[in-house]
mmCIF file of C-alpha atoms and ligand atoms in Angstrom:
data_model
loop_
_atom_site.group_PDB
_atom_site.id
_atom_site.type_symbol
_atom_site.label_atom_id
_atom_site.label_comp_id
_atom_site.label_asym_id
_atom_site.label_seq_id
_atom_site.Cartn_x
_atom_site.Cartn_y
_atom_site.Cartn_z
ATOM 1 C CA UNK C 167 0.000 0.000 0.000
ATOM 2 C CA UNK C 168 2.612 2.570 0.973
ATOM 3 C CA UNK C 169 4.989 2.071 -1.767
ATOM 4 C CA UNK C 170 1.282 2.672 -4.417
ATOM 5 C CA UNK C 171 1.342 5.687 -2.563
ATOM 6 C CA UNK C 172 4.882 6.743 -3.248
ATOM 7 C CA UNK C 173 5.066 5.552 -6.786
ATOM 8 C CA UNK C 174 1.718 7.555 -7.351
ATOM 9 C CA UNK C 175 3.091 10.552 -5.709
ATOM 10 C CA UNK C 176 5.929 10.274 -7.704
ATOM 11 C CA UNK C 177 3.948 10.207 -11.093
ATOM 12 C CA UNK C 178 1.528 12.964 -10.314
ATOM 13 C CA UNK C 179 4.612 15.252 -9.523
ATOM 14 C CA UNK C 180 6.538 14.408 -12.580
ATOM 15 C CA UNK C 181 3.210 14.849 -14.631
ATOM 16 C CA UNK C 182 2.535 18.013 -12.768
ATOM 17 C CA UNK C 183 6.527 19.757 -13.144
ATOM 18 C CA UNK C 184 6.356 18.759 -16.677
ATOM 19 C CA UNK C 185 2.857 20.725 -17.484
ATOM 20 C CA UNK C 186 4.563 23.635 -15.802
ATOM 21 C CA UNK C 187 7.320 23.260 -17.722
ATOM 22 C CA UNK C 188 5.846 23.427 -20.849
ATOM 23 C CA UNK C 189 4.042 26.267 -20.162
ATOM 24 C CA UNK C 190 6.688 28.478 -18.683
ATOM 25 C CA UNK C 191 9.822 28.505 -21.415
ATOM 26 C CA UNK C 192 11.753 30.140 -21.445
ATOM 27 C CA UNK C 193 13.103 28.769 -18.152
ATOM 28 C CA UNK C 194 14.100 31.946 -16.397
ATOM 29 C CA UNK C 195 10.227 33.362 -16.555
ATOM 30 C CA UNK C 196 9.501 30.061 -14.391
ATOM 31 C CA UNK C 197 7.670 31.642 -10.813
ATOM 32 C CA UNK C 198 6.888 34.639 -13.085
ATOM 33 C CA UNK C 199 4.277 32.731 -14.478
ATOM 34 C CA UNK C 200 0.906 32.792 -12.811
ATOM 35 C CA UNK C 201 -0.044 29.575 -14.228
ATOM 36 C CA UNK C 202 2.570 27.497 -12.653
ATOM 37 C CA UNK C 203 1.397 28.241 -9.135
ATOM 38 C CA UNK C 204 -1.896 27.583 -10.820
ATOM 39 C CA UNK C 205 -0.219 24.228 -11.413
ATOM 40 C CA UNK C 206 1.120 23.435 -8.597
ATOM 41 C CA UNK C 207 -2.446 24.254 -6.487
ATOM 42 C CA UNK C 208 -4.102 21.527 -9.247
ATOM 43 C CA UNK C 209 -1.061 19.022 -8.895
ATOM 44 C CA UNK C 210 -1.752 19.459 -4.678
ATOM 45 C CA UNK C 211 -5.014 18.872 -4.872
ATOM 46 C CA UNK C 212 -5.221 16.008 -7.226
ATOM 47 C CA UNK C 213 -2.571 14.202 -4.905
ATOM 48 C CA UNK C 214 -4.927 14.873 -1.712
ATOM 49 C CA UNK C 215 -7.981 13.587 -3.587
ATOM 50 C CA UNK C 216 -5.975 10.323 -4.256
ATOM 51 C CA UNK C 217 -4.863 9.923 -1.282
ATOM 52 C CA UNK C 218 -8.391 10.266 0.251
ATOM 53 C CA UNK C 219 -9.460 8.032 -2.156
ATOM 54 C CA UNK C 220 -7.137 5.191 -1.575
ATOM 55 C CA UNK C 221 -7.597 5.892 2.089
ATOM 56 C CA UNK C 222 -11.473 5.593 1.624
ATOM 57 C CA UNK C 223 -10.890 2.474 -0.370
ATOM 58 C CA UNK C 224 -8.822 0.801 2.317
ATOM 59 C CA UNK C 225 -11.423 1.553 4.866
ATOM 60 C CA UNK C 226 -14.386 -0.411 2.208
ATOM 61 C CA UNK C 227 -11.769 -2.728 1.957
ATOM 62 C CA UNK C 228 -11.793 -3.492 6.222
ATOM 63 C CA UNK C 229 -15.291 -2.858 6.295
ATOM 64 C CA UNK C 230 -16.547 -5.568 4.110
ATOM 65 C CA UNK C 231 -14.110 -7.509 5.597
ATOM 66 C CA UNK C 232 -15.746 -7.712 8.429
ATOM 67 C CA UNK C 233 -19.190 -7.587 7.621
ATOM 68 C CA UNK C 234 -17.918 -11.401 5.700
ATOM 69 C CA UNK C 235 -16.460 -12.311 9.018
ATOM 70 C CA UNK C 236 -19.587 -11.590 10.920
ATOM 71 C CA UNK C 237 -21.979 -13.340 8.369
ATOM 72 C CA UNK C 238 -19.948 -16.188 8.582
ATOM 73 C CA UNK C 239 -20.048 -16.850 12.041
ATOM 74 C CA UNK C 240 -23.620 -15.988 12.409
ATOM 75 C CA UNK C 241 -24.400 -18.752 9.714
ATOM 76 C CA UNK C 242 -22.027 -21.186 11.869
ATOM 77 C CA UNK C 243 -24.178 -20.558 14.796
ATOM 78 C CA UNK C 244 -27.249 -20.894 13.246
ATOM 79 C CA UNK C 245 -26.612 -23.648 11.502
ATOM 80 C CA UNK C 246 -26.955 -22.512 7.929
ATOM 81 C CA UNK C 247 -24.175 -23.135 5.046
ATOM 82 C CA UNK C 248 -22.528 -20.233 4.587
ATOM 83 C CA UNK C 249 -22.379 -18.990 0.797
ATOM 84 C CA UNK C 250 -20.315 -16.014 -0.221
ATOM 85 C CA UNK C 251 -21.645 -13.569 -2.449
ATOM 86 C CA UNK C 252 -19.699 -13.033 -5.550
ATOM 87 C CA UNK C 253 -18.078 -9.200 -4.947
ATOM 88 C CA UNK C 254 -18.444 -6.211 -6.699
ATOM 89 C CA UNK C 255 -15.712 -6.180 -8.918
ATOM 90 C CA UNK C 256 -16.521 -10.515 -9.730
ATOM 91 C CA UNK C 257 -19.951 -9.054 -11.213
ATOM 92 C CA UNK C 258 -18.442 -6.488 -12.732
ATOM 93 C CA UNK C 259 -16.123 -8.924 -14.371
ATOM 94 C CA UNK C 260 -19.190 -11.256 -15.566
ATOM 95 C CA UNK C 261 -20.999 -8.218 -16.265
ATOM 96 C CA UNK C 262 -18.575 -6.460 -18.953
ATOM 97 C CA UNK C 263 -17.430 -9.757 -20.593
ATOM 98 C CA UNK C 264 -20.688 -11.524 -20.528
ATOM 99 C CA UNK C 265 -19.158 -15.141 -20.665
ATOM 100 C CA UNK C 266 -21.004 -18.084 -21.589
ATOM 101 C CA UNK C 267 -20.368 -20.745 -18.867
ATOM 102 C CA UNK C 268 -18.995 -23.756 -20.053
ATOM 103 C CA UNK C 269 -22.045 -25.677 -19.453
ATOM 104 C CA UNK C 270 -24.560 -23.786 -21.971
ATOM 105 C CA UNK C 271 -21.603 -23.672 -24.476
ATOM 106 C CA UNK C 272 -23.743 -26.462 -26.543
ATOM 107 C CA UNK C 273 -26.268 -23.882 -27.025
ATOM 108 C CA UNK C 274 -23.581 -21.639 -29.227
ATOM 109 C CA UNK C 275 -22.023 -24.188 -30.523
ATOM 110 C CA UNK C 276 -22.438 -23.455 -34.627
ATOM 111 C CA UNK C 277 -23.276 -26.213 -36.894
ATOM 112 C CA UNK C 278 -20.623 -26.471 -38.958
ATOM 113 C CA UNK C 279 -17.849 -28.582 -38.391
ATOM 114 C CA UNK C 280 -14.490 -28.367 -39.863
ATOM 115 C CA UNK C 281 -12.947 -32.188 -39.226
ATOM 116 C CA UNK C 282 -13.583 -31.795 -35.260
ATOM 117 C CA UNK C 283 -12.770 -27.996 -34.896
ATOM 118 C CA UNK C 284 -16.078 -26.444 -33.918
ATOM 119 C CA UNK C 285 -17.171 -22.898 -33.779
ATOM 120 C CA UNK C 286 -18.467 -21.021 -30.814
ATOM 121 C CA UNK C 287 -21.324 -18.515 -31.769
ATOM 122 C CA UNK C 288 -19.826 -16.271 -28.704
ATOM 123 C CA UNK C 289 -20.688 -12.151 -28.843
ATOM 124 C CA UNK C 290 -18.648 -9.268 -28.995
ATOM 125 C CA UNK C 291 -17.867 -8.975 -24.947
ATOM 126 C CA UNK C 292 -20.073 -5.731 -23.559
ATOM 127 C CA UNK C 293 -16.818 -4.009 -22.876
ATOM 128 C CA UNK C 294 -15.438 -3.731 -26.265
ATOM 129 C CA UNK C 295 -19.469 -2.946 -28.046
ATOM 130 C CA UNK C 296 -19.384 0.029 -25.288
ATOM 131 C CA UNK C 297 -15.728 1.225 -26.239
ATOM 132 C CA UNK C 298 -17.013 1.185 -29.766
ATOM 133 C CA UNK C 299 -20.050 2.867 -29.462
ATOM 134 C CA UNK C 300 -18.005 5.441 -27.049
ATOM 135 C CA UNK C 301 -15.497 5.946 -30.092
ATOM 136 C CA UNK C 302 -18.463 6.950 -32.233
ATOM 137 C CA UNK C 303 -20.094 9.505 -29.730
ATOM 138 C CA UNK C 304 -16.210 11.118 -29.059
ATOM 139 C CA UNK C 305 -15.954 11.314 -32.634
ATOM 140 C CA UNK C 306 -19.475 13.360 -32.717
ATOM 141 C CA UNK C 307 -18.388 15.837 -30.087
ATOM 142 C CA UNK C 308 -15.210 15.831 -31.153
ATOM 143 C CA UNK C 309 -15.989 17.468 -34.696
ATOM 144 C CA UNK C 310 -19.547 19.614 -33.585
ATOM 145 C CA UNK C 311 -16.896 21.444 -30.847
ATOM 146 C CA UNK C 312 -13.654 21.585 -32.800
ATOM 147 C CA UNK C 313 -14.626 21.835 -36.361
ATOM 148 C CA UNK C 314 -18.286 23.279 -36.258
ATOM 149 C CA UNK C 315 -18.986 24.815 -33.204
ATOM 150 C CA UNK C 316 -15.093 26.319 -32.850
ATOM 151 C CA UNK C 317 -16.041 26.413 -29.196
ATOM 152 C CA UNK C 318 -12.508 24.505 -28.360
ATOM 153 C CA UNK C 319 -9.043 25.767 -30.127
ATOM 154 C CA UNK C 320 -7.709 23.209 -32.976
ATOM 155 C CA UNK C 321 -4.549 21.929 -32.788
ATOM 156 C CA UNK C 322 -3.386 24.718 -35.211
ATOM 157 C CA UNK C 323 -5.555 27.593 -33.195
ATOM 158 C CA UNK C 324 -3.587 26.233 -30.326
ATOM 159 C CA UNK C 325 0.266 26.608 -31.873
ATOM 160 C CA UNK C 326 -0.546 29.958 -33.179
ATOM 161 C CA UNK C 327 -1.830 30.987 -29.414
ATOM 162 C CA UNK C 328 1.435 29.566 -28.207
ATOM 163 C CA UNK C 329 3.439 30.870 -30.497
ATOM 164 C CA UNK C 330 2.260 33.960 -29.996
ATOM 165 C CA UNK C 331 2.754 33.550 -26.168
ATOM 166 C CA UNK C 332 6.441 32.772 -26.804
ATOM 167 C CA UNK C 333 6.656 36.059 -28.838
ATOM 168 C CA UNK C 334 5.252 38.200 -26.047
ATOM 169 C CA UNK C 335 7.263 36.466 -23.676
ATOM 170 C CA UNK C 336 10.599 36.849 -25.824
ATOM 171 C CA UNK C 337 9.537 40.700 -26.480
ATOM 172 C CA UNK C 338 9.599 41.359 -22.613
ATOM 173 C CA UNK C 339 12.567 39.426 -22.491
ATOM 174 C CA UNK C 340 14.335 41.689 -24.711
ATOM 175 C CA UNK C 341 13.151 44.888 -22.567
ATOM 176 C CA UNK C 342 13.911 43.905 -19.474
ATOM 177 C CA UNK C 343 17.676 42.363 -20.443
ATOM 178 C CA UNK C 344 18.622 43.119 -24.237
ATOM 179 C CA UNK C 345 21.896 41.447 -23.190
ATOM 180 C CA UNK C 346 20.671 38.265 -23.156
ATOM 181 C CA UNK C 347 19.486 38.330 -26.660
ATOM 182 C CA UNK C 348 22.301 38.884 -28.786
ATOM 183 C CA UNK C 349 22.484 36.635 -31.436
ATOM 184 C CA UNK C 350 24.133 36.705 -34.722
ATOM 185 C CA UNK C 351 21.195 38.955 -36.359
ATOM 186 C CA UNK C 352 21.931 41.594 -34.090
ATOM 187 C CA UNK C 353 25.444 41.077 -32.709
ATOM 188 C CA UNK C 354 27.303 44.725 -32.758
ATOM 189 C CA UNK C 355 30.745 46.301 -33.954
ATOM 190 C CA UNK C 356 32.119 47.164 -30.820
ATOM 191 C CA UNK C 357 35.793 49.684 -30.114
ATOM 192 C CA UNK C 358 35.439 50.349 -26.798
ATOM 193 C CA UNK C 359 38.666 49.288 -24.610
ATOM 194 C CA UNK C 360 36.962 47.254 -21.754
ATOM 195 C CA UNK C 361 34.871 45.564 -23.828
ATOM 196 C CA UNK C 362 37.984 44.669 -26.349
ATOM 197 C CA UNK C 363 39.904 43.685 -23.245
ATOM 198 C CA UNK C 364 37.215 41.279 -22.025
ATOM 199 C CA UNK C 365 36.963 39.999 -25.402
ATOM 200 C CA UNK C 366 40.844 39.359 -24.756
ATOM 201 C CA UNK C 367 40.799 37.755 -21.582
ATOM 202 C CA UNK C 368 37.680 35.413 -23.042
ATOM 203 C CA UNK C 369 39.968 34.444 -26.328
ATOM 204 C CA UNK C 370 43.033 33.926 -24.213
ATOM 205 C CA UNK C 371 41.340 31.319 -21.555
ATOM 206 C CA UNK C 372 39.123 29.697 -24.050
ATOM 207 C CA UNK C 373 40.306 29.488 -27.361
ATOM 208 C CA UNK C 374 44.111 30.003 -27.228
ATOM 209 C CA UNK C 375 44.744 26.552 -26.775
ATOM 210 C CA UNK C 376 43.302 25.869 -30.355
ATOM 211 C CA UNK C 377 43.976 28.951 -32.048
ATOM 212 C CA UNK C 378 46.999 30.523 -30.430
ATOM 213 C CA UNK C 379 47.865 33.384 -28.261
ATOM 214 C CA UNK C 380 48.062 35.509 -30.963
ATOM 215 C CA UNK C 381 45.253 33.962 -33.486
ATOM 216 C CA UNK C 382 47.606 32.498 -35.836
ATOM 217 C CA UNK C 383 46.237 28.906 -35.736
ATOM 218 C CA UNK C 384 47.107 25.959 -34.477
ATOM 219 C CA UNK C 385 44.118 22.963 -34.509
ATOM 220 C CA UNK C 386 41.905 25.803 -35.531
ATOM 221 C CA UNK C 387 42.266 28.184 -38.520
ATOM 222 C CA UNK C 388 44.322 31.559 -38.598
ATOM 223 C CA UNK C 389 42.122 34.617 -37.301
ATOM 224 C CA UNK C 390 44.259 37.333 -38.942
ATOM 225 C CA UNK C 391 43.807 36.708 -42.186
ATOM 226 C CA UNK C 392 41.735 37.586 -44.683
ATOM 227 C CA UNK C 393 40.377 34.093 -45.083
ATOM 228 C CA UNK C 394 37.784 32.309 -43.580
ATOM 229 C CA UNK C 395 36.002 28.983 -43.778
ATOM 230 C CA UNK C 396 32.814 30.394 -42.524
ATOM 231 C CA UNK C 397 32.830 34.013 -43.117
ATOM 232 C CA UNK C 398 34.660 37.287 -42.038
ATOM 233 C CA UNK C 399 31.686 39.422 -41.147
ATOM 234 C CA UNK C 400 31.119 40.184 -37.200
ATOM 235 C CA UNK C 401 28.112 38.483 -37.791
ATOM 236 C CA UNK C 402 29.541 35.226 -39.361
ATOM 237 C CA UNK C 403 32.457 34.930 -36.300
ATOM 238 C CA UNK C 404 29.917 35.914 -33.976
ATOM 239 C CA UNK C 405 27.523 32.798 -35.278
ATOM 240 C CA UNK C 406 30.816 30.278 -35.427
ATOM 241 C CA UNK C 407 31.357 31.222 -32.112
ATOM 242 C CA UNK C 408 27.957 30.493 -30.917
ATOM 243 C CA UNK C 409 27.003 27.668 -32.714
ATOM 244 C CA UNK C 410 30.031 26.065 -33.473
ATOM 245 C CA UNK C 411 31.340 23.701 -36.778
ATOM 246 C CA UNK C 412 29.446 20.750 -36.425
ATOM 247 C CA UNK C 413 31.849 17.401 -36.640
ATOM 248 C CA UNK C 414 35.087 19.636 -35.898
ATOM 249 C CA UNK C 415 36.847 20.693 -32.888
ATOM 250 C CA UNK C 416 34.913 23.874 -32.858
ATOM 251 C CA UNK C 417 32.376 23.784 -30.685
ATOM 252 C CA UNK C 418 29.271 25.787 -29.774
ATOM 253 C CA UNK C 419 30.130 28.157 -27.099
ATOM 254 C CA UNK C 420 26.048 29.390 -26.611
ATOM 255 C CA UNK C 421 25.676 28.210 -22.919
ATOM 256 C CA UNK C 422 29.632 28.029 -21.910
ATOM 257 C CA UNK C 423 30.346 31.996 -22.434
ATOM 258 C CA UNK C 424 27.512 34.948 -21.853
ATOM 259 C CA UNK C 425 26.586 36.115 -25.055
ATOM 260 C CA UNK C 426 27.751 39.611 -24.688
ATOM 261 C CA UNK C 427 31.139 38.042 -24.131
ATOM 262 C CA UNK C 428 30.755 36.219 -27.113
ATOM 263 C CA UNK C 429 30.377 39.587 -28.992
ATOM 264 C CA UNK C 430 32.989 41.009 -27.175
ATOM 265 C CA UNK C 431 35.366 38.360 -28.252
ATOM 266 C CA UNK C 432 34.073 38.216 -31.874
ATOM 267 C CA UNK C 433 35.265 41.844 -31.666
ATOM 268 C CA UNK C 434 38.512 41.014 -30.557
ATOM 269 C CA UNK C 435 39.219 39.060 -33.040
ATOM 270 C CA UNK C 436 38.338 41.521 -35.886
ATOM 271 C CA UNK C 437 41.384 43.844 -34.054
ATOM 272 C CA UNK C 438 43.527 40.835 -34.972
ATOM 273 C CA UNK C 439 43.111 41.178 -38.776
ATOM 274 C CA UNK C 440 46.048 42.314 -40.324
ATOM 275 C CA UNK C 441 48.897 41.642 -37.405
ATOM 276 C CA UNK C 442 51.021 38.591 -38.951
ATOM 277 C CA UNK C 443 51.762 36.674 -36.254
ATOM 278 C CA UNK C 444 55.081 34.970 -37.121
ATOM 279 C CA UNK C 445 54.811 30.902 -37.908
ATOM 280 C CA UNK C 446 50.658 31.433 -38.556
ATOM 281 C CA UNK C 447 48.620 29.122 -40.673
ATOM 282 C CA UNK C 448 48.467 29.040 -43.865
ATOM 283 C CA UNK C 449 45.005 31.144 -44.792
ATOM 284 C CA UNK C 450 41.872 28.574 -44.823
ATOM 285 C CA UNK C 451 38.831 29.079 -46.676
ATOM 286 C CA UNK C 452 37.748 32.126 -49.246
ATOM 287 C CA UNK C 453 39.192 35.607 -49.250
ATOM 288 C CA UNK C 454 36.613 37.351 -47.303
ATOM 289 C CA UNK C 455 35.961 41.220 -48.992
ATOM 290 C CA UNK C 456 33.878 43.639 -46.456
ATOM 291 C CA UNK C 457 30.740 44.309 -48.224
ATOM 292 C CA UNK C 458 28.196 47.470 -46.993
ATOM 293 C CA UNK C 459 25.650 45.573 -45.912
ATOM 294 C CA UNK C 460 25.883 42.572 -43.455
ATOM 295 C CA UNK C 461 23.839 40.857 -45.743
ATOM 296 C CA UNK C 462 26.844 38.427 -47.179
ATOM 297 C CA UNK C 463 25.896 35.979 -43.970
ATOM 298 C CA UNK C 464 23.551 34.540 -45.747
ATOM 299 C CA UNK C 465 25.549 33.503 -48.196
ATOM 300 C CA UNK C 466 27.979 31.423 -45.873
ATOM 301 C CA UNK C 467 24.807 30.559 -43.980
ATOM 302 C CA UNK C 468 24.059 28.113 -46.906
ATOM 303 C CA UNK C 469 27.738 26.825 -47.152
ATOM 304 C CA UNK C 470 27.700 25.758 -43.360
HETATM 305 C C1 LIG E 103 39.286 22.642 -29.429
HETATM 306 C C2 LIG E 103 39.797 23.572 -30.399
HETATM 307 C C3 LIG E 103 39.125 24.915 -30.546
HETATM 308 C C4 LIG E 103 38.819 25.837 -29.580
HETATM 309 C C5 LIG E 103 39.040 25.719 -28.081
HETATM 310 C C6 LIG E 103 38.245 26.944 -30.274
HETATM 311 N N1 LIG E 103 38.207 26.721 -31.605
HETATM 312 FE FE1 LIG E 103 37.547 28.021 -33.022
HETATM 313 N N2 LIG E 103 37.866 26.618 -34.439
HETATM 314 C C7 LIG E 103 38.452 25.391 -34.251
HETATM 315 C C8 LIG E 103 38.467 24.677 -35.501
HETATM 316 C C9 LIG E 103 39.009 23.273 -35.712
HETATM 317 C C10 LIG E 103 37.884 25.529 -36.452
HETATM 318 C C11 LIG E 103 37.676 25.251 -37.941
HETATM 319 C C12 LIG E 103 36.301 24.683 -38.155
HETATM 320 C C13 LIG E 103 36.098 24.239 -39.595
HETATM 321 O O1 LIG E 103 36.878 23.444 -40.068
HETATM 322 O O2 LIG E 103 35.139 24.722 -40.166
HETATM 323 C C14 LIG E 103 37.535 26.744 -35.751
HETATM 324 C C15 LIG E 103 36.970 27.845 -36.374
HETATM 325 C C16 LIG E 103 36.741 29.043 -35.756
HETATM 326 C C17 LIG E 103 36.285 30.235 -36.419
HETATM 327 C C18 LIG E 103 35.939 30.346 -37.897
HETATM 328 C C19 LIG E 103 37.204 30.532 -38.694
HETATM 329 C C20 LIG E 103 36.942 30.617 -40.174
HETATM 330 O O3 LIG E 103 37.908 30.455 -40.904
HETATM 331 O O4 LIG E 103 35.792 30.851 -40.570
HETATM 332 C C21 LIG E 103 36.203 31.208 -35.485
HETATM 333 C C22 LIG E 103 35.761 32.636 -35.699
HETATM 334 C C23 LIG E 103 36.588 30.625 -34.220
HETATM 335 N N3 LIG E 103 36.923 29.310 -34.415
HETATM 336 C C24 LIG E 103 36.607 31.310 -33.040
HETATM 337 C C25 LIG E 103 36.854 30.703 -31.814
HETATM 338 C C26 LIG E 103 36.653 31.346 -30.540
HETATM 339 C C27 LIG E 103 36.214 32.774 -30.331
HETATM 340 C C28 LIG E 103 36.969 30.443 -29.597
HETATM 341 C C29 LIG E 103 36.909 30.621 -28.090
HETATM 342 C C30 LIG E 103 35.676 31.057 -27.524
HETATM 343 C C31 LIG E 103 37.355 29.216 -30.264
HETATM 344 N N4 LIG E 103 37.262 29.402 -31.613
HETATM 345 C C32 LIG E 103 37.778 28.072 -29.623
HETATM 346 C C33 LIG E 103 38.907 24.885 -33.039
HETATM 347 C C34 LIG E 103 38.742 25.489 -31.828
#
């Protein structure tokens, strides 16, 4: 009994964290969201009404127990043979499947008779007709309130309210922290010292060991050249840097480094164009030419 309990707790919890998961992302708006105490209230309550359920069961449980025990022993001292009632859930049993006892199966028995193997003329079990017939009304209700009534959302109505959720959410996002949405659409050209020099400090702990101190390339390409494999654009390092070369030793830095250090040190290494380290690597990739507009990422966006 205890460990139903726990395993049931268990179950409604998970259920319950996931459903407030889903309808919090982004993650750091979780506890801003009214629904999830909403949530959490429905997830309590649905535990205690289990638990008061099972406890009510129990107590049937002991009850009938008991009233058997006493019929019994009144029967003994009365004299009479005592015969137990079939229970509830036995005539529930015989009630859904409807079985023909062995004894009447002559009555079923078709006529035909395929060299000894004889067929039973048994129904569909009550169970299954019910489920059936249940599948028919569902699919009745199902179309008059999603498809001609409209009085519940469609799957689509549903992803389009979500999505548009998500936008609102990202919007206020982007007001209340506009750091924590750079990304490679909006990533800046930045000069200013301290930001250079913590682009410095980032390229020197993190990506030295691959592309040298000085960005002339080691395991990973030169950076002060005027070739790249991906693009020479703030936005193209800045989107290398984030998301990485997939099946080379360049990985996706999103999550390891803030992403206003990842502009920062996309910035740093545009100062490094130009300063010939001694022993670099040989240039990699195409000769990248500054256009006016940014707009040449989308042409490396298709070679990635
Ligand atoms: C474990 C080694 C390794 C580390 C660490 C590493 N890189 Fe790379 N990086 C590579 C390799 C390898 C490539 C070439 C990928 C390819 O072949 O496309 C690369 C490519 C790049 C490119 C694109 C170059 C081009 O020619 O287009 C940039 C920009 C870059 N890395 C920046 C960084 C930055 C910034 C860091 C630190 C945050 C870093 N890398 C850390 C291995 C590394």
């Amino acid at each position: 009994m205890k460990r139903i309990l726990l395993f049931l707790i268990t179950v409604v919890g998970l259920v319950n964290s996931s459903m407030g998961q889903a309808a919090t992302t982004p993650a750091s708006s979780i506890g801003n969201d009214p629904m999830t105490s909403f949530y959490i209230v429905v997830g309590f309550l649905f535990v205690v009404v289990i638990l008061v359920l099972l406890v009510a069961l129990y107590m049937l449980q002991v009850l009938n127990y008991m009233v058997k025990q006493a019929t019994k022993e009144r029967s003994e001292r009365l004299g009479i043979a005592y015969k137990e009632e079939p229970s509830f859930w036995s005539n529930l049993w015989n009630k859904s499947n409807d079985f023909i006892p062995l004894e009447k199966e002559k009555d079923i028995m078709l006529d035909h008779n395929y060299d000894g193997i004889r067929e039973l003329d048994n129904h569909l079990p009550p169970w299954w007709t019910g489920l059936f017939y249940g599948t028919i009304v569902f699919a009745v209700l199902y179309l008059v309130f999603y498809h001609v009534s409209d009085t519940l959302p469609s799957q689509l109505q549903e992803y389009e309210t979500q999505v548009a959720q998500a936008e609102d959410q990202a919007r206020k996002l982007k007001a209340s922290n506009p750091v924590a949405i750079i990304d490679e659409t909006n990533v800046a050209i930045v000069t200013d010292a301290n930001a250079l020099a913590d682009g410095k400090t980032t390229f020197l702990s993190n990506c030295a060991s691959c592309h040298r101190k000085d960005g002339g390339g080691d395991i990973g390409p030169n950076l002060t050249d005027d070739y790249w494999k991906h693009g020479g654009s703030i936005q193209d390092i800045f989107r290398v840097v984030r998301h990485g070369v997939q099946g080379t030793n360049m990985i996706a830095w999103e999550g390891f480094i803030s992403p206003d250090k990842m502009q920062n040190v996309s910035n740093y290494i545009l100062t490094l164009k130009g300063s010939n380290p001694e022993n670099a690597k040989k240039p990699e990739g195409d000769l990248y030419v500054p256009k006016e507009t940014p707009s040449d990422s989308t042409k490396v966006q298709a070679s990635l």
